mmCIF file of C-alpha atoms in Angstrom:
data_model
loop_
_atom_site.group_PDB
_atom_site.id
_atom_site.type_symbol
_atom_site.label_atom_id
_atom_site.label_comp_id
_atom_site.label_asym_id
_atom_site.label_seq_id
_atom_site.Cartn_x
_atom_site.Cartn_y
_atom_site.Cartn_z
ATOM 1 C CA UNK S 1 123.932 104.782 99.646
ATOM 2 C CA UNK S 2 125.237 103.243 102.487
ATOM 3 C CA UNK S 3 128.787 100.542 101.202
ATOM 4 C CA UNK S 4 128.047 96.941 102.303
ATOM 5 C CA UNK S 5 131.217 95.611 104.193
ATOM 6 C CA UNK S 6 133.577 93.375 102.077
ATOM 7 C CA UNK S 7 133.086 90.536 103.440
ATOM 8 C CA UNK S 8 129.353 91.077 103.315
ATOM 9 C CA UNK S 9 128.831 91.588 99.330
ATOM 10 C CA UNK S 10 124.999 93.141 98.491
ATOM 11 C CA UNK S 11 123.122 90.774 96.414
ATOM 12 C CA UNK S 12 121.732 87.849 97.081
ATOM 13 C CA UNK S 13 124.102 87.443 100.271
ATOM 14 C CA UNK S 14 123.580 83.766 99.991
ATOM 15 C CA UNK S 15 125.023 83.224 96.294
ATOM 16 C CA UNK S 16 128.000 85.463 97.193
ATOM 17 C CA UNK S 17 128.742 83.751 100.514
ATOM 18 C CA UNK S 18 128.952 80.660 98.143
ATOM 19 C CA UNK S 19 131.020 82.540 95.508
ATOM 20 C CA UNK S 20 133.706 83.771 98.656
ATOM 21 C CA UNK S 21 133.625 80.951 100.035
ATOM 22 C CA UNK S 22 131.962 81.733 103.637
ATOM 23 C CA UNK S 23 130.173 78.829 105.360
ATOM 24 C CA UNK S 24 126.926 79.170 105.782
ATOM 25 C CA UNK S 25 125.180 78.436 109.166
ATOM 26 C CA UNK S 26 122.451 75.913 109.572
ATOM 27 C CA UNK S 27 119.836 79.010 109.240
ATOM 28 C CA UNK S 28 121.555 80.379 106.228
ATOM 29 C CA UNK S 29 120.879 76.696 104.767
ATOM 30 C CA UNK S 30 117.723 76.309 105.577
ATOM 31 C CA UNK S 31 116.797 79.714 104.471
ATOM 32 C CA UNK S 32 118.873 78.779 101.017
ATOM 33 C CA UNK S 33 116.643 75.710 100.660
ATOM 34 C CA UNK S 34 113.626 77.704 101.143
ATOM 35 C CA UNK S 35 113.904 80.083 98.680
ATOM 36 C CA UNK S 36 111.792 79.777 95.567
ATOM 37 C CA UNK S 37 113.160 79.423 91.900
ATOM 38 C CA UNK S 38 111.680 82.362 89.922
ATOM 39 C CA UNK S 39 110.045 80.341 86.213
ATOM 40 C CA UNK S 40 110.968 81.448 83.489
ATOM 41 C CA UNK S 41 108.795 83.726 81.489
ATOM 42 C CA UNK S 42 108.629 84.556 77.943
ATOM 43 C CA UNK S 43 107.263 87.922 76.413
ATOM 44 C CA UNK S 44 104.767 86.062 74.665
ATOM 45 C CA UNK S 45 103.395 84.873 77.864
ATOM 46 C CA UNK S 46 102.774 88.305 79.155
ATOM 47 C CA UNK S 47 101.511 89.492 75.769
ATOM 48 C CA UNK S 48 98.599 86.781 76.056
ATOM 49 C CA UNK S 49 97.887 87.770 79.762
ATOM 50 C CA UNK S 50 97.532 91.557 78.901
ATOM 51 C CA UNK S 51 95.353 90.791 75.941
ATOM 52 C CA UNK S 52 93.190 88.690 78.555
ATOM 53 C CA UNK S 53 92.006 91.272 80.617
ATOM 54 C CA UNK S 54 90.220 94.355 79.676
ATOM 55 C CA UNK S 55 92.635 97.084 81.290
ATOM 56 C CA UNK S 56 95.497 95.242 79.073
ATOM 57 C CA UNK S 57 93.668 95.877 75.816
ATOM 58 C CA UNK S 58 92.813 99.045 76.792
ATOM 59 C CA UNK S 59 96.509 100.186 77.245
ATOM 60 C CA UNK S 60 97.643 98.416 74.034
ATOM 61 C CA UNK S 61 95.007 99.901 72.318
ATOM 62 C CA UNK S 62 95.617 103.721 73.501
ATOM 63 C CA UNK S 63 99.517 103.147 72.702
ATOM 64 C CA UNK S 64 98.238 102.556 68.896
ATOM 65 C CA UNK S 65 95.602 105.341 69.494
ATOM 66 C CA UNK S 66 97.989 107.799 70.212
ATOM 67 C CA UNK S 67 100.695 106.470 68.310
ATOM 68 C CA UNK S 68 98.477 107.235 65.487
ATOM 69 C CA UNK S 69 97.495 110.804 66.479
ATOM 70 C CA UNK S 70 101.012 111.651 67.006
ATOM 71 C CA UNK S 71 101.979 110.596 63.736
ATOM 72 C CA UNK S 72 99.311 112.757 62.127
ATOM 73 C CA UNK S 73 100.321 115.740 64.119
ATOM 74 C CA UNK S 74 103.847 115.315 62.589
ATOM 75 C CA UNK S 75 102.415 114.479 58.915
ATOM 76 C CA UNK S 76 100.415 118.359 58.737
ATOM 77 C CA UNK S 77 104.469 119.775 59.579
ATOM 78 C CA UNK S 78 106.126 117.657 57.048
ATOM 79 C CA UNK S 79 106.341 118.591 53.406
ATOM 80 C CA UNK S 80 107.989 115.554 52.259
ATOM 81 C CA UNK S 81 105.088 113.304 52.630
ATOM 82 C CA UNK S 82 104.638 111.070 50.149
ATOM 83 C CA UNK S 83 101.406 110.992 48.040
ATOM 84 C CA UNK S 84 100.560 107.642 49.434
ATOM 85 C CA UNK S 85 101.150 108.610 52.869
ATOM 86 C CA UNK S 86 98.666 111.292 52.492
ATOM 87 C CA UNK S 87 96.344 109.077 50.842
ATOM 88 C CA UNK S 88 96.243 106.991 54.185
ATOM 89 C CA UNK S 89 95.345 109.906 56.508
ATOM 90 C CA UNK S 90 91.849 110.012 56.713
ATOM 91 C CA UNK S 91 91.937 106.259 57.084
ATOM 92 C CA UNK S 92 94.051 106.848 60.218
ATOM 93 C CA UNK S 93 92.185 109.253 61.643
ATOM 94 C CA UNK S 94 89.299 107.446 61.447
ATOM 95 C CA UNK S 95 91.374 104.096 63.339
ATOM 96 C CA UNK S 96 91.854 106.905 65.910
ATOM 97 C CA UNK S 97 88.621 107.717 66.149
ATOM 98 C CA UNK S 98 87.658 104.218 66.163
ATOM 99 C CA UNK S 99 89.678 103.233 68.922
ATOM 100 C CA UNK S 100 88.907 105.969 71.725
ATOM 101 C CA UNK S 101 85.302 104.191 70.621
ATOM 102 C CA UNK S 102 86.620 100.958 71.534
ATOM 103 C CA UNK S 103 88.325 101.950 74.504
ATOM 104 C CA UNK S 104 85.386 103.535 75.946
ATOM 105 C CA UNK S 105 83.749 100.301 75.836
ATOM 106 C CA UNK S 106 86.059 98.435 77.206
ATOM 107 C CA UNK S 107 85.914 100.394 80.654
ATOM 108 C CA UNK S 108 82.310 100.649 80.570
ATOM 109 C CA UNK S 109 80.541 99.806 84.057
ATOM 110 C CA UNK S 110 84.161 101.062 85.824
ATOM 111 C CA UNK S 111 82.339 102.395 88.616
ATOM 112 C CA UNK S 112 80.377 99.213 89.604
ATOM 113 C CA UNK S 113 84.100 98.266 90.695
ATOM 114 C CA UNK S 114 84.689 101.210 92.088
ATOM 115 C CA UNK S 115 81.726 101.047 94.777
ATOM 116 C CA UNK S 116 82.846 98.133 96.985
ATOM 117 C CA UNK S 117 86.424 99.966 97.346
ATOM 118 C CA UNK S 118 84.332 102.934 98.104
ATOM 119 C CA UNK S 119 82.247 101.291 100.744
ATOM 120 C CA UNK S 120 85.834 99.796 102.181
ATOM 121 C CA UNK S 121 86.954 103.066 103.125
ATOM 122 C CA UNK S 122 84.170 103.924 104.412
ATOM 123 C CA UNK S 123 83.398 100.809 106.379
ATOM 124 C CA UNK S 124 86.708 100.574 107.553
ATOM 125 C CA UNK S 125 87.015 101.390 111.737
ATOM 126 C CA UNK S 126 88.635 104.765 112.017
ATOM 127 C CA UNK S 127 92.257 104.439 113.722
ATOM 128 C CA UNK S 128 94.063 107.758 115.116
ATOM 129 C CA UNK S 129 96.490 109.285 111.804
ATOM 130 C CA UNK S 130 99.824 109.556 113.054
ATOM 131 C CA UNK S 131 100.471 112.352 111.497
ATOM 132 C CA UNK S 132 99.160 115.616 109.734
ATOM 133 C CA UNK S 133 100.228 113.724 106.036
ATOM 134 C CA UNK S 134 98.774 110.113 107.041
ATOM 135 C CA UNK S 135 95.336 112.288 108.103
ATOM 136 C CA UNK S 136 95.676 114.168 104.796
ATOM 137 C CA UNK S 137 96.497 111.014 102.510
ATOM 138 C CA UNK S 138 93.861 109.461 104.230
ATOM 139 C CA UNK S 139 90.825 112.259 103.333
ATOM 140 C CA UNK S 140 92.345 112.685 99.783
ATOM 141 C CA UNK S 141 92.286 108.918 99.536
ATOM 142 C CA UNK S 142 88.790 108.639 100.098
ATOM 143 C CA UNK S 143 87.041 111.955 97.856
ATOM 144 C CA UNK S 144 89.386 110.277 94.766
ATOM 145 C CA UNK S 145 87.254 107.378 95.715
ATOM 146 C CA UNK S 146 84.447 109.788 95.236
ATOM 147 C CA UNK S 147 84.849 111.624 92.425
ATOM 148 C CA UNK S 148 85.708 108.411 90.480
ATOM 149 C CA UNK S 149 82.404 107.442 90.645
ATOM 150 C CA UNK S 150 80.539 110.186 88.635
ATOM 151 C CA UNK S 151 83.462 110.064 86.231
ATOM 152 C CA UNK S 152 82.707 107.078 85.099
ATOM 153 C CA UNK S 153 79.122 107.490 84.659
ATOM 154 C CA UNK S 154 80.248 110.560 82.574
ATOM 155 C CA UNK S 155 82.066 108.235 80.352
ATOM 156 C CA UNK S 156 80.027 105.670 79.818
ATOM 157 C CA UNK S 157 76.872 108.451 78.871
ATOM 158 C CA UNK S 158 79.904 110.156 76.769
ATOM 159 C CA UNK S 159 80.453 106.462 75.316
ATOM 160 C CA UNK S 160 76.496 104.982 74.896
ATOM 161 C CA UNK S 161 76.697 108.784 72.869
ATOM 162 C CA UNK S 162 78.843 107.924 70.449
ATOM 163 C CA UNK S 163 77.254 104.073 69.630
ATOM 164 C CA UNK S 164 73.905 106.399 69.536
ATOM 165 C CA UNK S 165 72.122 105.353 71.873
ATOM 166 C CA UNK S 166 71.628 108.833 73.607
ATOM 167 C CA UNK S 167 71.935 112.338 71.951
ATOM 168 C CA UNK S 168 74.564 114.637 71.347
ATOM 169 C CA UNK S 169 73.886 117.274 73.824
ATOM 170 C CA UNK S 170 73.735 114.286 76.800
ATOM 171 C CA UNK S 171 77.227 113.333 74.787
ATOM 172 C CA UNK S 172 78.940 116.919 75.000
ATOM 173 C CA UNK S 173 77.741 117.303 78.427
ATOM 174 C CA UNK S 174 78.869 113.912 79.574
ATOM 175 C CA UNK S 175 82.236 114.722 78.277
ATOM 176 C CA UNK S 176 82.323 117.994 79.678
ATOM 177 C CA UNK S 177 81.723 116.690 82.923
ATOM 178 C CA UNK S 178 83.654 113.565 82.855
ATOM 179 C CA UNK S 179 86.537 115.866 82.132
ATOM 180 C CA UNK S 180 86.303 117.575 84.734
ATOM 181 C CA UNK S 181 85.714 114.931 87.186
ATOM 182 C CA UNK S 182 88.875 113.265 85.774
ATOM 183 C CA UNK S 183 91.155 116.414 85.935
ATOM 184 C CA UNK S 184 89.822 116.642 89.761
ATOM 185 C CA UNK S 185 90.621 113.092 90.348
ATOM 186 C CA UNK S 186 94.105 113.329 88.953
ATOM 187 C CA UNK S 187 94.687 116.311 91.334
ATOM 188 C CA UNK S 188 93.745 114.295 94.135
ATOM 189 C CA UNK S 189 96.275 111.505 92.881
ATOM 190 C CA UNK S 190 99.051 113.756 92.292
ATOM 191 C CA UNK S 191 98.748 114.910 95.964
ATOM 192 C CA UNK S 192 99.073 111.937 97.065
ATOM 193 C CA UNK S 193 101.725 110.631 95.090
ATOM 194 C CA UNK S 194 103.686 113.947 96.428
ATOM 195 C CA UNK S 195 102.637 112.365 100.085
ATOM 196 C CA UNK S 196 103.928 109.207 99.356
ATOM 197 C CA UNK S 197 107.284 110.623 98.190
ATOM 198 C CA UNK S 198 107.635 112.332 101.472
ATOM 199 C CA UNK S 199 106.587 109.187 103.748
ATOM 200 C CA UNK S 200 108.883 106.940 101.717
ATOM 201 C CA UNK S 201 112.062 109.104 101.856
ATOM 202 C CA UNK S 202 111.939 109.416 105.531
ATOM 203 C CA UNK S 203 111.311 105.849 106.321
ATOM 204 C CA UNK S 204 114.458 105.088 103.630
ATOM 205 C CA UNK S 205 116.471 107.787 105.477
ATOM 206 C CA UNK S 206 115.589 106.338 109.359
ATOM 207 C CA UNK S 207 116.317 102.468 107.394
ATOM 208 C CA UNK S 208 119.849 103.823 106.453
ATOM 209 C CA UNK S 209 120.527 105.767 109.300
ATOM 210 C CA UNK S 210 120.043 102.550 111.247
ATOM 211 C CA UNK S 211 121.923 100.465 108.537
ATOM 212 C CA UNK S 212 124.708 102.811 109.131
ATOM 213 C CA UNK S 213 124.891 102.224 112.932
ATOM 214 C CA UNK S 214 125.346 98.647 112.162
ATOM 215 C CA UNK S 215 127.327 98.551 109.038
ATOM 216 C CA UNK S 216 129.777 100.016 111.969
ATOM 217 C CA UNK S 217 129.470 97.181 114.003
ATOM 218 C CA UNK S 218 130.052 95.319 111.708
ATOM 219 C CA UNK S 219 133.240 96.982 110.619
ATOM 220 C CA UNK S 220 134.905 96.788 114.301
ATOM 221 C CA UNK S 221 134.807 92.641 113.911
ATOM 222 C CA UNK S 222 138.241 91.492 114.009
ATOM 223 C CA UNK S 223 140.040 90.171 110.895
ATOM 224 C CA UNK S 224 140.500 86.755 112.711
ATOM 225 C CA UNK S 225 136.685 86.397 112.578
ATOM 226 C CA UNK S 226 136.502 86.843 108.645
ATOM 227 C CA UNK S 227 139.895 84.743 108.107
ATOM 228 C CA UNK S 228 139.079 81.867 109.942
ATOM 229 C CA UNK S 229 135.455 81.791 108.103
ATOM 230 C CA UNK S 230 133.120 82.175 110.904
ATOM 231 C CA UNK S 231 129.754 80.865 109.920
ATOM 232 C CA UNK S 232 127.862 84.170 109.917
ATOM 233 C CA UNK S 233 123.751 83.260 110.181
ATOM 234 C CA UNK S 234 120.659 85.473 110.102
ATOM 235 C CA UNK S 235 120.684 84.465 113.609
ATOM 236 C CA UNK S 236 123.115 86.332 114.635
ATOM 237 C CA UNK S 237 121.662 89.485 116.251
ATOM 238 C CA UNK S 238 123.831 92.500 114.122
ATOM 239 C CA UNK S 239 124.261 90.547 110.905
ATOM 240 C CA UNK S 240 120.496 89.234 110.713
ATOM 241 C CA UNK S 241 119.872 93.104 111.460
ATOM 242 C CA UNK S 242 121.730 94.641 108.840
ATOM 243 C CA UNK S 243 120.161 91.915 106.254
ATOM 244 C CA UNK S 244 117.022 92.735 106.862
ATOM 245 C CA UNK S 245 117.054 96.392 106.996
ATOM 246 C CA UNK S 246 119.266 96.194 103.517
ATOM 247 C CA UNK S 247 116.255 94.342 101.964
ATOM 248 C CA UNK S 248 114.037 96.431 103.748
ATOM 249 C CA UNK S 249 115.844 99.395 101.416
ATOM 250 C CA UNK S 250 115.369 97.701 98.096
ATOM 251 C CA UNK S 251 112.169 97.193 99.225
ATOM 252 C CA UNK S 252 111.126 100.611 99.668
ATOM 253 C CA UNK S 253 113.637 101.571 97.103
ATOM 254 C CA UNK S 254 111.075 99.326 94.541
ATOM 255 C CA UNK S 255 108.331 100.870 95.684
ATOM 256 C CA UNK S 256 109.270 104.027 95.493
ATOM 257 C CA UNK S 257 110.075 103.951 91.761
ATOM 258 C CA UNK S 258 106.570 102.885 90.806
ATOM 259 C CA UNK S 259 104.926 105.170 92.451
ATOM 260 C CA UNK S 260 107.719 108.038 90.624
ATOM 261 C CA UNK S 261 106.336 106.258 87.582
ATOM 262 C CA UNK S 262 102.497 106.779 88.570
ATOM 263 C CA UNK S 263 103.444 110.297 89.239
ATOM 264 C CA UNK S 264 104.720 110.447 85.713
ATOM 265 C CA UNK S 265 102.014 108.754 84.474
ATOM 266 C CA UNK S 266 99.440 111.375 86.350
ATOM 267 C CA UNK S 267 101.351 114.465 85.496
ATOM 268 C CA UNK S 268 100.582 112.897 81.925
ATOM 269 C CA UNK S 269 96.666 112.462 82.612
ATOM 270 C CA UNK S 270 96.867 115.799 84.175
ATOM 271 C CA UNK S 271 98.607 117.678 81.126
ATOM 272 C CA UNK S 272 96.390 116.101 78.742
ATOM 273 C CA UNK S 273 92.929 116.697 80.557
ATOM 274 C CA UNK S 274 93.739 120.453 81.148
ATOM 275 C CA UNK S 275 93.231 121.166 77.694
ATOM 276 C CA UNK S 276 89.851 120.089 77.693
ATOM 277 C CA UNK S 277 88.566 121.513 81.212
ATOM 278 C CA UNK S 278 90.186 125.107 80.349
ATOM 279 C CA UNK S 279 89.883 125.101 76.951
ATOM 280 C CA UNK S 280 93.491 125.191 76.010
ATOM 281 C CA UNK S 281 93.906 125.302 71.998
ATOM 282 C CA UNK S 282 97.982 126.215 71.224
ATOM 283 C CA UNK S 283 100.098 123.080 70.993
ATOM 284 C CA UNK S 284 96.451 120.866 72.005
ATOM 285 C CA UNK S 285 97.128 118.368 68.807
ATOM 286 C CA UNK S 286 100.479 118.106 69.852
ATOM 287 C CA UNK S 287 100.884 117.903 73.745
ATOM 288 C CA UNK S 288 97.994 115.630 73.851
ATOM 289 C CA UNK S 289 99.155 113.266 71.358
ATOM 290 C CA UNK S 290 103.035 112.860 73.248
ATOM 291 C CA UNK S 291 101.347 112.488 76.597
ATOM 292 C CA UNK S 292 98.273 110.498 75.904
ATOM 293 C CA UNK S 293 101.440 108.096 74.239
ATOM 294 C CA UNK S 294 103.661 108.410 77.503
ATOM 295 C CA UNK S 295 100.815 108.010 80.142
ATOM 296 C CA UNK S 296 100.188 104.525 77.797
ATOM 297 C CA UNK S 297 103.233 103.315 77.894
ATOM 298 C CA UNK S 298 103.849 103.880 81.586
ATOM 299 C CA UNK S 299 100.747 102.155 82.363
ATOM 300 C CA UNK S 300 101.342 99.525 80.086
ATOM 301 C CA UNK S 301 104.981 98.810 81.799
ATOM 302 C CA UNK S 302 102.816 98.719 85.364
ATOM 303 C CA UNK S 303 100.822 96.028 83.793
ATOM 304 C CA UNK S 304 103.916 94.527 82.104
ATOM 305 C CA UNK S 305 105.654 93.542 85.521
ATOM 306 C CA UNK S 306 102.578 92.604 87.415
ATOM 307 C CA UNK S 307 102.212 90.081 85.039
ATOM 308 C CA UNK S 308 105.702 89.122 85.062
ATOM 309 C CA UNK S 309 105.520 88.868 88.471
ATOM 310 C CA UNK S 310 102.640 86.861 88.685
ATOM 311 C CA UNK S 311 103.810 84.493 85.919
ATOM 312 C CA UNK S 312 107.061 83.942 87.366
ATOM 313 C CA UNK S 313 106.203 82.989 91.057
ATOM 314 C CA UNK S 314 106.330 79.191 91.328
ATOM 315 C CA UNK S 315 102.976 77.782 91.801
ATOM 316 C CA UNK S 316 102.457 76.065 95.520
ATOM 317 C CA UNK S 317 102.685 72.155 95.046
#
């Protein structure tokens, strides 16, 4: 990582201008003035705004689904389970059972939402890829649009199954299918994920190549400059620069660890699903039961700090 100057501490510049006691320009002011103060948010706000909304019961939910499973993998290995603890196993198998139920309902009709992003992509005007990975995101992007579609069908046929309102044979064939469409669709997302990774480190590495080049400039001002307290501003052509290509880094920096943690997430989905499509039975119980719980958690965090996010901003008076 690239070292800030001294006299230019990393974060937020303003605060630590104050704190070193460098003036601040009228632009540095104004820009001071400007910025918003985040609200303060409790965890039981975001616990009421995830049990709003469909997808946020459906990740709490899985975490106790497969919190459950995972603890009746462990019970069949451990001898020293009490008598009462045994007693309470078929009870918890059938919560488990119960809630993949539940879940299923919950995301029922998916792919009516997944139609108008669909007919996005495909309405949108076609504009030359820049390169081989933008043309290849691009085409991956839109068959994942695709083969969402009849994956969701499969699961809600899997799900209207198992509240009896179709057969068993549609059910196991439904499933079948809907596993397979998922395991292709989590492909697709993992290649894209690795294309991301690969268009995000080069635009960090040309950002800090640049931030280099004017960290140096920066360096070659005199000492008279930072003794007599000039008033640096975002004005200024190499200072303004370097602050915006620095937040420009955090930026990507961000961005880049969410999508790390939707990699995780889909190496998860991925794991779990290949068991089903090839028919996978040594370590199934187990492996299934620690990803299912990971891939919950991680998309439970996602949800966690886009509510946050949204909670926090400071509604416009």
């Amino acid at each position: 990582m690239v070292r800030t100057p001294s006299y230019l501490p990393t974060t937020p510049w303003i605060e630590q201008a104050q704190r070193y006691g460098i003036p601040l320009s009228n632009t540095g002011k104004l820009l001071h003035a400007a910025m918003p103060n985040r609200m303060k948010v409790s965890t039981s706000q975001i616990i009421d705004r995830l049990l709003a909304t469909d997808a946020g019961r459906d990740k709490i939910f899985k975490i106790i689904q497969y919190a459950i499973k995972l603890f009746l993998w462990r019970s069949k290995s451990n001898p020293n389970l009490s008598i009462q603890a045994k007693d309470w196993l078929p009870y918890l198998k059938n919560c488990a059972s119960g809630l993949s139920t539940t879940r299923k309902c919950l995301i029922l009709f998916a792919w009516k939402r997944t139609i108008p992003d669909l007919y996005q992509l495909l309405k949108a005007p076609k504009q030359p890829a820049g390169n081989f990975l933008d043309a290849l995101k691009g085409r991956l992007t839109l068959i994942s649009a695709i083969v969402q579609i009849p994956n969701s069908i499969a699961d809600d046929f899997f799900c209207a199954s198992k509240l009896g309102l179709v057969g068993s044979k549609t059910g196991k064939l439904a499933e079948k299918y809907g596993a397979l469409f998922w395991w292709t669709d989590t492909f697709l997302q993992l290649n894209i994920s690795a294309i991301n990774e690969i268009v995000t480190n080069g635009q960090i590495r040309k950002l800090q190549s640049r931030q280099d080049h004017l960290q140096q400039c920066l360096e070659d001002m005199s000492e008279d400059k930072l003794s007599n307290k000039v008033e640096y501003s975002l004005s200024d052509e190499t200072l303004g620069a370097f602050l915006r290509i620095d937040a420009d880094i955090r930026k990507a920096e961000s961005t880049q660890m969410w999508a790390r943690l939707s990699a995780l997430k889909y190496v998860c989905d991925f794991i779990f699903v290949s068991y089903d499509v090839f028919g996978f039975k040594k370590g199934q119980e187990g492996t299934q039961a620690i990803v299912g719980l990971t891939a919950g958690l991680l998309s439970t965090l996602k949800l966690w700090d886009k509510h946050y996010t949204s909670l926090s901003k400071v509604p416009d008076m």
